[in-house]
Coordinates of C-alpha atoms in Angstrom, one line a residue:
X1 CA 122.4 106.3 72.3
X2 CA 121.9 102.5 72.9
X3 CA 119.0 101.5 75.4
X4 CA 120.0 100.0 78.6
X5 CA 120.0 95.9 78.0
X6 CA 118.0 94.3 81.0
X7 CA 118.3 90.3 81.7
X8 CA 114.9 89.2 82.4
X9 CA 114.9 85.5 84.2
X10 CA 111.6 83.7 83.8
X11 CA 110.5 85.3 80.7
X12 CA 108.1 82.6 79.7
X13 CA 105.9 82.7 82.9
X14 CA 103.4 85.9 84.2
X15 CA 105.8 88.7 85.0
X16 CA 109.1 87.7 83.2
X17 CA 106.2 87.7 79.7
X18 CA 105.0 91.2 81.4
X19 CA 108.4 93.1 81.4
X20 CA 109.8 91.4 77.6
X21 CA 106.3 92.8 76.3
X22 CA 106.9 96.5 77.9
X23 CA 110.3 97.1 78.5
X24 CA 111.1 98.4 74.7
X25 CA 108.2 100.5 75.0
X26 CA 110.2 102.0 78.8
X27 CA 113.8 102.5 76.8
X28 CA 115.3 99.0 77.3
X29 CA 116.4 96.6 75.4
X30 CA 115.3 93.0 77.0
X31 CA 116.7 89.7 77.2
X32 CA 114.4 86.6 78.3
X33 CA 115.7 83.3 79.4
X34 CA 113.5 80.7 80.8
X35 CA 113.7 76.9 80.9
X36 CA 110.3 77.1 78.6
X37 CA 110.8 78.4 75.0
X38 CA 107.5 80.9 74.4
X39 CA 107.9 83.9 71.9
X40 CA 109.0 86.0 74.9
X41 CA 112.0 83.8 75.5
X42 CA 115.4 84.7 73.8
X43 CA 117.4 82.3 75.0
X44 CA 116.6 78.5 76.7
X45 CA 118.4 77.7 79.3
X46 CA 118.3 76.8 83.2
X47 CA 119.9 79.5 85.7
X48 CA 121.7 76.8 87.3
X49 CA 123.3 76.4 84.5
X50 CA 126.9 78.2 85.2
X51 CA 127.8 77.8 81.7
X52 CA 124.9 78.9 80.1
X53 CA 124.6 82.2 82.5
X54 CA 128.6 83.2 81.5
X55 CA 127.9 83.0 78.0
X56 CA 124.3 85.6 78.2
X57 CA 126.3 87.7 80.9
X58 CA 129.4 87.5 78.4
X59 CA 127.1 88.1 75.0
X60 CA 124.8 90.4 76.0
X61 CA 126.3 93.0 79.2
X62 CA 123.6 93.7 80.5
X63 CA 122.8 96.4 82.6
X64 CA 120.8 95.4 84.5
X65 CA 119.3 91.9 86.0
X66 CA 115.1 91.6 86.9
X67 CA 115.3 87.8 88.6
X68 CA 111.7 86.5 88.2
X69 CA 112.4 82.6 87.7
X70 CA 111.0 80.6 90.2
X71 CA 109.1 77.5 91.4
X72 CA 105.8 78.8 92.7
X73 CA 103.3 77.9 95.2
X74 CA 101.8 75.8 92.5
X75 CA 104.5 73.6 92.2
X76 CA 104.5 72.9 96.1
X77 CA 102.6 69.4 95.2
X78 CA 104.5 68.7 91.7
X79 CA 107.6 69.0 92.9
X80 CA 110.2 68.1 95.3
X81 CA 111.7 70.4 97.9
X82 CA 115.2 69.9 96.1
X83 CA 113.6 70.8 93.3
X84 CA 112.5 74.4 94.7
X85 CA 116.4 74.6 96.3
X86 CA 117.9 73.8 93.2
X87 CA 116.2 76.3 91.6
X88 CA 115.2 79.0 94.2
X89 CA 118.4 79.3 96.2
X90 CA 121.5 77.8 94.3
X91 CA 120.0 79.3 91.0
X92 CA 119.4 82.5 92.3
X93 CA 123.4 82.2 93.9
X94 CA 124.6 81.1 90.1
X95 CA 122.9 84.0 88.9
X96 CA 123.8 86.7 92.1
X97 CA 127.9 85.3 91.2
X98 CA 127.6 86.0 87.9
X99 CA 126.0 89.4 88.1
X100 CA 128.7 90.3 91.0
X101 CA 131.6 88.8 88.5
X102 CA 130.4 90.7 85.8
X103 CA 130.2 93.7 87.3
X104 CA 134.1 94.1 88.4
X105 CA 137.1 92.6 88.1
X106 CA 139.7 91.4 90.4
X107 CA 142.5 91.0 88.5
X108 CA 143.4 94.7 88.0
X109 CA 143.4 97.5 90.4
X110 CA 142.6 99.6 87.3
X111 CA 139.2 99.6 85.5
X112 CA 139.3 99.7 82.0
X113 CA 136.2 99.4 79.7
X114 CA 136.3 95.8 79.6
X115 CA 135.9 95.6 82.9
X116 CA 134.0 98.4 84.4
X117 CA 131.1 98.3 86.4
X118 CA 128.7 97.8 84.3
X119 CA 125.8 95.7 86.2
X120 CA 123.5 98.6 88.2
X121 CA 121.1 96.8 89.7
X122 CA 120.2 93.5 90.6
X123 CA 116.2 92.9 91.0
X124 CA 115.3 89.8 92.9
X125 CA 111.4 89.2 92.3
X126 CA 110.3 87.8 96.2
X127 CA 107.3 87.2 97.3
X128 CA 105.1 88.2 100.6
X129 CA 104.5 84.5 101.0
X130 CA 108.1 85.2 102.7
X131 CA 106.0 86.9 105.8
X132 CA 105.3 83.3 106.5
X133 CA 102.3 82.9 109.3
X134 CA 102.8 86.3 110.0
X135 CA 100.0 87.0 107.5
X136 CA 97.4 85.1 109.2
X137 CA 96.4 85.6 112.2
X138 CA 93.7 83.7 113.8
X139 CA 89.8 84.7 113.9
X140 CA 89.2 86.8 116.9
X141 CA 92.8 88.9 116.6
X142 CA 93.3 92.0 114.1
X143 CA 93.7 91.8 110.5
X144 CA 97.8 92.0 110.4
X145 CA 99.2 95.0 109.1
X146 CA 102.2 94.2 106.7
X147 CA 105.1 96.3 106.3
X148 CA 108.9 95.7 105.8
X149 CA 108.7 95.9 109.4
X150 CA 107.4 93.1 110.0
X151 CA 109.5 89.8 110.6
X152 CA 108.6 86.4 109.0
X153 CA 107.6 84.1 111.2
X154 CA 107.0 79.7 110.7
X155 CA 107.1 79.4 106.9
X156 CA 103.7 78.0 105.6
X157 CA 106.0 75.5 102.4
X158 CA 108.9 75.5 100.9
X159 CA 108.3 78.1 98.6
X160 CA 108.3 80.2 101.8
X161 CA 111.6 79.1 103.1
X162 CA 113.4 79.0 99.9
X163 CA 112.2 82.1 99.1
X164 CA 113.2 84.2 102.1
X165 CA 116.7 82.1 101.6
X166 CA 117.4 83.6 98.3
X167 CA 116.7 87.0 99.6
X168 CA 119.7 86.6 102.3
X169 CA 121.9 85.1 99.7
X170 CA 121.0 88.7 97.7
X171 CA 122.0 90.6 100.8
X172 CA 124.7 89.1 101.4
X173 CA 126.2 89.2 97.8
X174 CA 124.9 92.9 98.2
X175 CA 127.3 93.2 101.4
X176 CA 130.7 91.0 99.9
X177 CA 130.4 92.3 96.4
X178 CA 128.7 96.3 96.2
X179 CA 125.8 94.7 94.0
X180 CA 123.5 96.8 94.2
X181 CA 120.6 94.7 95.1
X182 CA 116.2 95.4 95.2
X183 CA 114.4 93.0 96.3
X184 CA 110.4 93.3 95.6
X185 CA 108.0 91.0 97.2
X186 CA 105.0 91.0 95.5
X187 CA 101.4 90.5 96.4
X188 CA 99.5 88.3 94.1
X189 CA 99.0 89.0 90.4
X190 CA 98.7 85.3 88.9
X191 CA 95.0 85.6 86.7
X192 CA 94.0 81.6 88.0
X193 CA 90.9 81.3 90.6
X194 CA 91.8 81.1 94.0
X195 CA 93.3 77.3 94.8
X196 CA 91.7 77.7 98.2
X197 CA 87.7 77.0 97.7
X198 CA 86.5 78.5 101.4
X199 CA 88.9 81.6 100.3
X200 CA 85.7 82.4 97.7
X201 CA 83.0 82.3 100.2
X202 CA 81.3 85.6 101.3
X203 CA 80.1 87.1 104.2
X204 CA 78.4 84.3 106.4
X205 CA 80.7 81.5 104.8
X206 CA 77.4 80.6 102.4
X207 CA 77.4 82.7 99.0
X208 CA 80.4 81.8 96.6
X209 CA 82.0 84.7 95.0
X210 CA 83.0 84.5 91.0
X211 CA 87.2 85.2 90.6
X212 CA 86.5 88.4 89.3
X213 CA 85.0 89.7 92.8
X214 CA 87.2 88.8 94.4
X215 CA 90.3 89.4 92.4
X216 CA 89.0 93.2 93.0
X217 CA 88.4 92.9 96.6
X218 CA 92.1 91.9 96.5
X219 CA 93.5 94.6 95.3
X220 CA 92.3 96.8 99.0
X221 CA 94.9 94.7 100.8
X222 CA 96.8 91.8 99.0
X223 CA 97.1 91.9 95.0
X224 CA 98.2 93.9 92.4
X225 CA 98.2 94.3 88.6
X226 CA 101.0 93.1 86.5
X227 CA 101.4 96.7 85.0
X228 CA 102.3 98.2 88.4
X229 CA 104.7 95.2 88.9
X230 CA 106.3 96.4 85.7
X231 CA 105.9 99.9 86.9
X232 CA 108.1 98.9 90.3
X233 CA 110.8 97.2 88.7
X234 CA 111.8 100.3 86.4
X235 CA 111.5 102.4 89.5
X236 CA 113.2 99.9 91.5
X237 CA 115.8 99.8 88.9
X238 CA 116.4 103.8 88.2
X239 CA 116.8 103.8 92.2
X240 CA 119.0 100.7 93.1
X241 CA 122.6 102.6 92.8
X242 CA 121.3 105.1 95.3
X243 CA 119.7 102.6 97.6
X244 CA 122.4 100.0 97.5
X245 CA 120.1 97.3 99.3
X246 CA 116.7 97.5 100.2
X247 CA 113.4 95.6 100.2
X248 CA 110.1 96.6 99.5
X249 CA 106.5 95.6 99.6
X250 CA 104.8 96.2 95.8
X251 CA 101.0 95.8 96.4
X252 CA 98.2 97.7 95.3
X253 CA 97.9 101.0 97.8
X254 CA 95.4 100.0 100.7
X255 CA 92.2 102.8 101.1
X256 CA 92.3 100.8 104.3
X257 CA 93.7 102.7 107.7
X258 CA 96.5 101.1 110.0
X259 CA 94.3 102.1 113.5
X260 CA 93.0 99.3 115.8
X261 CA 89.3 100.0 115.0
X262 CA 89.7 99.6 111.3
X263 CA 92.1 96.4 111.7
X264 CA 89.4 94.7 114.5
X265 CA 86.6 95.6 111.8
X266 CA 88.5 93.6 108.8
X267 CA 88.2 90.4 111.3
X268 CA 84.8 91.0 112.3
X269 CA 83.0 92.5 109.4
X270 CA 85.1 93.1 106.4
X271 CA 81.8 94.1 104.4
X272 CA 81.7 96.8 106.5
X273 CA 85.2 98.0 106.7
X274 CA 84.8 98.4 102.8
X275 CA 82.1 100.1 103.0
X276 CA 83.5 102.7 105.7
X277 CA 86.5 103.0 103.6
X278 CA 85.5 103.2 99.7
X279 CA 82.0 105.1 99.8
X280 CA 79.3 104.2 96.8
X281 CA 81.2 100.7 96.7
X282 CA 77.9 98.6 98.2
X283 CA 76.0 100.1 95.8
X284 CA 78.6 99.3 92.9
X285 CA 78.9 95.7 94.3
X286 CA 75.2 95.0 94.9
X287 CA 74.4 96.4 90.7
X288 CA 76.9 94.1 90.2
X289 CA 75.5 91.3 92.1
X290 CA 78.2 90.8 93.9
X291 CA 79.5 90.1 97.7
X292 CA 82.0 91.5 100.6
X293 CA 84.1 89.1 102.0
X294 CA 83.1 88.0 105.8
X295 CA 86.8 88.5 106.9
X296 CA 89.9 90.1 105.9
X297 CA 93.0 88.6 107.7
X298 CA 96.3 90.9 106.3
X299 CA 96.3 94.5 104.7
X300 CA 99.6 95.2 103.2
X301 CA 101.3 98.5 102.7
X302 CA 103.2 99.5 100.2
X303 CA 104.0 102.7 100.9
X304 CA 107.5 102.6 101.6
X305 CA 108.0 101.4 97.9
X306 CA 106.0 104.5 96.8
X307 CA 108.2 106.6 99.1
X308 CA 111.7 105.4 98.7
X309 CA 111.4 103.9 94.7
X310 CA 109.4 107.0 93.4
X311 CA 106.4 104.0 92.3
X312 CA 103.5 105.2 91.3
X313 CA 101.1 102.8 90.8
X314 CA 97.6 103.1 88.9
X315 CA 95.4 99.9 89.1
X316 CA 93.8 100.6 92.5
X317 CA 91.1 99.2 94.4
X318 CA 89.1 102.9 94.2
X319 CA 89.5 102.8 90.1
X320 CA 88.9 99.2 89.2
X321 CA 85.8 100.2 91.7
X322 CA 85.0 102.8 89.2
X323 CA 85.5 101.3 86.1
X324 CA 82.8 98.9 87.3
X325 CA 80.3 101.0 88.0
X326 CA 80.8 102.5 84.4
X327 CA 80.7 98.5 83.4
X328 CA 84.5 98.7 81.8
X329 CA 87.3 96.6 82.4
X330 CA 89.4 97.2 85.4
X331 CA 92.6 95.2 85.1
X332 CA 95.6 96.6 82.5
X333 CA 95.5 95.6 79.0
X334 CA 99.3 93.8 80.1
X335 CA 97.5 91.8 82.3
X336 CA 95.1 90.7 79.5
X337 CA 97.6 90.5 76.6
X338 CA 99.9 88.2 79.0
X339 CA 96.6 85.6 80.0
X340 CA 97.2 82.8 81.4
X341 CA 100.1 80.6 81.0
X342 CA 100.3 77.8 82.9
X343 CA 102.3 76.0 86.1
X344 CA 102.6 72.4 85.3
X345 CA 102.8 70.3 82.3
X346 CA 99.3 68.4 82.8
X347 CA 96.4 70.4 84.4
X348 CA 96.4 70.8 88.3
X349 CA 93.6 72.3 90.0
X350 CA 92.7 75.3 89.3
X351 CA 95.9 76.0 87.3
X352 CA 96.1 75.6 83.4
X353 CA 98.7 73.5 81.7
X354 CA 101.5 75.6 79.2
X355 CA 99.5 73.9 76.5
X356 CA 96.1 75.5 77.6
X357 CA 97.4 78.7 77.8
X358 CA 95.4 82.0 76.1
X359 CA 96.9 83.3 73.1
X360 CA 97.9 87.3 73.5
X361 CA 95.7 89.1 71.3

């Protein structure tokens, strides 16, 4: 029995590496295209490129479709706001028409095997950027607590809004055509230092944190580890038929609680709000030498993703904890065998170039 052929947009970068490097191991066969060749990439092409998408839909049949191309927040000062339409929305359309075309046929009330459903889910990779200012509310309120619940509110770039855009161009296409359609937004999972300097301050604003401490503290309540990504798209794909359209939250699970007194403690003393929550972790961080965060302004929960998508994921706030304290690594060997692999063709901040990028080992 042949494996199920997944199209994997974005191959080259973080995730779109992440799901080419696992997915034979998870009984499919992947195919990467990307505007970047890397040894991940099968084919090099743009998904605005109409022609280019027929001839992979057309080639290969796939089954299914994991949409991970995208400008990023990194590109935000490299490149132009039609640049991030171009590619964001109308790409994502190009590839949403194809996948819809491909998957029936108009021109006969009777489906043969040429052209019989055979696209069964379409995953668009989203972002919770998309929650917009939504996700920060000011000193003095609550953390936030984000679900799907929640509605964006004033986009903070154009990532944001081109982002959000794409996800009602999926719907609808969902709507119109019977595509089945997931969309996942992610919390972070890109391995780069924080862009934002003050974000790597502790408790007091004074003491800078390394990216390792807080890359941990992350994962209580906005990041998560490439391997769980990979870990919701299969789900995310076994389930689409059955949930037709739906959109979901993949985060690592919070140890946080959703009541007022823990949310008012995230914005007043986040130190001890961890502390409450994960016992032994001050005495893990101080061994360590390292420091809480002074505030914590969003907690996001993933739980509906855990629910509805049958997601189980493993890198956790409680086991990198752990792993610490017994001095081992807590992040996936994915995450370390896809490194870091660049935004921008010259080096920008705190992001590496392509050409800087670690070699998988």
């Amino acid at each position: 029995m042949s494996k199920p052929i997944v199209l994997v947009t974005g191959s080259a970068g973080h995730l779109g590496k992440a799901l080419m490097l696992s997915l034979p191991d998870l009984g499919y066969t992947p195919i990467g295209i990307d505007i970047n060749a890397s040894p991940t990439t099968t084919h090099t092409g743009s998904i605005t490129d109409t022609a280019f998408l027929a001839s992979i839909f057309s080639t290969h049949k796939p089954t299914h479709v994991i949409h991970a191309a995208t400008l990023h927040k990194p590109h935000v000062d490299s490149h132009s706001k039609n640049d991030f339409i171009q590619t964001n929305i109308a790409g994502t359309l190009a590839l949403l028409e194809e996948a819809a075309s491909s998957s029936s046929s108009s021109s006969s009330s009777i489906r043969t095997s040429a052209n019989r459903k055979i696209i069964k889910s379409f995953l668009y990779i989203s972002t919770t950027s998309a929650f917009g200012t939504a996700l920060s509310p000011p000193p003095g309120e609550p953390a936030a607590w984000i679900d799907e619940s929640v509605t964006p509110r004033l986009p903070k770039n154009i990532y944001g809004v081109t982002k959000t855009a794409a996800e009602d161009l999926c719907r609808l296409v969902c709507v119109q055509k019977g595509l089945p359609v997931v969309v996942l937004r992610t919390s972070r999972f890109f391995p780069e230092e924080d862009d934002d300097p003050a974000r790597g301050r502790g408790a007091g604003g004074v003491v800078v944190m390394d990216g390792e401490n807080l890359k941990v503290l992350e994962l209580a309540y906005r990041r998560v580890d490439v391997r769980d990504v990979v870990g919701a798209c299969v789900c995310a794909m076994e389930r689409a038929a059955e949930v037709g359209w739906g959109r979901y939250i993949v985060s690592a699970p919070t140890p946080f609680g959703r009541d007022g007194g823990t949310l008012r403690g995230l914005d007043e003393d986040a130190g001890a709000a961890f502390r409450r929550a994960v016992p032994g972790v001050g005495e893990v961080f101080e061994k360590k030498g390292w420091v809480f965060l002074g505030r914590v302004d969003r907690v996001y929960d993933s739980a509906r993703a855990v629910e509805e998508l049958g997601w189980r994921p493993e890198y956790t706030f409680e086991r990198a904890v752990e792993r610490v304290a017994r001095g081992e690594e807590w992040r996936s060997e994915l995450t370390l065998r896809v490194g870091k692999l660049g935004y921008h063709a010259v080096s920008t901040g705190v992001y590496t170039t392509r050409e800087e990028a670690e070699v998988p080992k």
